[in-house]
PDB file of C-alpha atoms in Angstrom:
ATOM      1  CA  UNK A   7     -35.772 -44.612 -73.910  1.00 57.00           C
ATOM      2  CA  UNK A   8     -33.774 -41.980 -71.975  1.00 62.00           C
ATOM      3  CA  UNK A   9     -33.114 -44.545 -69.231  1.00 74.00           C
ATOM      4  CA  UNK A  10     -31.800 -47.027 -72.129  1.00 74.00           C
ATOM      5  CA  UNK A  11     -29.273 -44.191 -73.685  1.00 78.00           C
ATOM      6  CA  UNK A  12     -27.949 -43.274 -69.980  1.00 77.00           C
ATOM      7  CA  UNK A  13     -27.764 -47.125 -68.754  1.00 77.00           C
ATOM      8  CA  UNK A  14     -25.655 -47.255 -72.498  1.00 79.00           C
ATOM      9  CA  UNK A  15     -23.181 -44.661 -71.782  1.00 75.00           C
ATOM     10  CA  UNK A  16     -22.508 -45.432 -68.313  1.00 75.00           C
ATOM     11  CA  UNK A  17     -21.539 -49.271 -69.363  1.00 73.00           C
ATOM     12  CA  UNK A  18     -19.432 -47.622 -72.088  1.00 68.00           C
ATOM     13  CA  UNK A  19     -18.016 -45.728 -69.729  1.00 66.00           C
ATOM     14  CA  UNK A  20     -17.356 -48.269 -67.280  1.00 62.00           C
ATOM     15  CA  UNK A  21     -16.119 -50.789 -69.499  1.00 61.00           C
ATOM     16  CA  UNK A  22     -13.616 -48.301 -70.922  1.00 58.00           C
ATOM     17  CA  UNK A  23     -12.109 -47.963 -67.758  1.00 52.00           C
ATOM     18  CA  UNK A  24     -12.258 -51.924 -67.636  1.00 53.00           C
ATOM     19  CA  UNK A  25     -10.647 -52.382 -71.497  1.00 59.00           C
ATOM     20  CA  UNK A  26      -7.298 -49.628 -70.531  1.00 55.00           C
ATOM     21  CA  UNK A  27      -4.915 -52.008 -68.667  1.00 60.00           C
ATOM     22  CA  UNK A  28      -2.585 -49.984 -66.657  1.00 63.00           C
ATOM     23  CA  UNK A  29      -5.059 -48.719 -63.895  1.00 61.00           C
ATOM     24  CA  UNK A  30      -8.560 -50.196 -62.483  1.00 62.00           C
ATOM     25  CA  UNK A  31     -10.106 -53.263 -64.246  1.00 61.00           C
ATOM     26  CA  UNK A  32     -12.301 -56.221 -63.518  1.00 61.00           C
ATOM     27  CA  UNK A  33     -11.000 -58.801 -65.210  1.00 62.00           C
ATOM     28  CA  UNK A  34      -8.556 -61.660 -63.217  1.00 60.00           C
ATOM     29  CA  UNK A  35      -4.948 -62.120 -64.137  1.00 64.00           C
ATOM     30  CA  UNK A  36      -2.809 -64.723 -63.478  1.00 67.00           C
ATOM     31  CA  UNK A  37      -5.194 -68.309 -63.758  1.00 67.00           C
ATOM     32  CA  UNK A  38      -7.569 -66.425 -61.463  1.00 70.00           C
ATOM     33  CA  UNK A  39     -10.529 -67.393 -63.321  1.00 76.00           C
ATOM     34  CA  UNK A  40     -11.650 -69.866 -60.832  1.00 78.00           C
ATOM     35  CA  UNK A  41     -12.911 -66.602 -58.915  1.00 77.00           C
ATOM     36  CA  UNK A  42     -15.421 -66.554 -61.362  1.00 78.00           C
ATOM     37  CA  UNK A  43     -16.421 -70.150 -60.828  1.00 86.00           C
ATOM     38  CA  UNK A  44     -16.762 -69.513 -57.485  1.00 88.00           C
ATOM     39  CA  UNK A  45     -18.403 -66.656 -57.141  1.00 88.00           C
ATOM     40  CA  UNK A  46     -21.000 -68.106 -59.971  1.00 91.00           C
ATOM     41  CA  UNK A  47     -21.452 -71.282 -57.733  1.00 94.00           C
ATOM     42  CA  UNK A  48     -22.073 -68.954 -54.707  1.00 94.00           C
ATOM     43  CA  UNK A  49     -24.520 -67.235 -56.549  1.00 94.00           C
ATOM     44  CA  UNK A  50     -26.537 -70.717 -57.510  1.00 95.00           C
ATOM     45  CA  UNK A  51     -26.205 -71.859 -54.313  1.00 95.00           C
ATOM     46  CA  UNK A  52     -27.720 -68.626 -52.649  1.00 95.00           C
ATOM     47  CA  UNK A  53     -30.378 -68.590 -55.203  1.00 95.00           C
ATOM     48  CA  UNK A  54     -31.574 -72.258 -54.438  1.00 95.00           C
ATOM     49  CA  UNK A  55     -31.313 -72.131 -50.910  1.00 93.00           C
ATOM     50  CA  UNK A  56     -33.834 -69.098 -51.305  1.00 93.00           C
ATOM     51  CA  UNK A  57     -36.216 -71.121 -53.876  1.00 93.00           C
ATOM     52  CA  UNK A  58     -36.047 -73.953 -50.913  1.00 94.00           C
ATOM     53  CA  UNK A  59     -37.063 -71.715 -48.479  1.00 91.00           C
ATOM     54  CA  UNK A  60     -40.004 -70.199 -50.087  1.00 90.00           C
ATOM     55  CA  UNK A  61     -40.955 -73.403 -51.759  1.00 91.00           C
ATOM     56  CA  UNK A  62     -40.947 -75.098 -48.129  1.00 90.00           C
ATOM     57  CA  UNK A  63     -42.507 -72.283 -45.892  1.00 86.00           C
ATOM     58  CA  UNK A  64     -45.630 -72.094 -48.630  1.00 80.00           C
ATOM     59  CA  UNK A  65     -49.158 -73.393 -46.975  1.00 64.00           C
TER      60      UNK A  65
END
């Protein structure tokens, strides 16, 4: 439970940071959203080249 409340109140606190717009944030701007994409497409493509490697070195 104590893990829970911390892991809380540091999102809080990160995504504060995040929601004030003048200053650090981790959102895009500007059509950038295909970063996103990307990065998500990366991320599937890492993933099943992994699940193809263990599924094809298994004996």
């Amino acid at each position: 439970m104590k893990k829970g409340l911390a892991l809380t109140a540091m999102t809080l606190a990160w995504a504060s940071s995040a929601m004030a717009h003048p200053g650090a944030h981790v959102h895009p701007h500007d059509g950038a959203h295909w970063l996103a994409l990307v990065s998500a497409l990366g991320l599937i493509a890492v993933a099943g080249g992994l699940a193809f490697g263990k599924i094809r070195h298994r004996k």
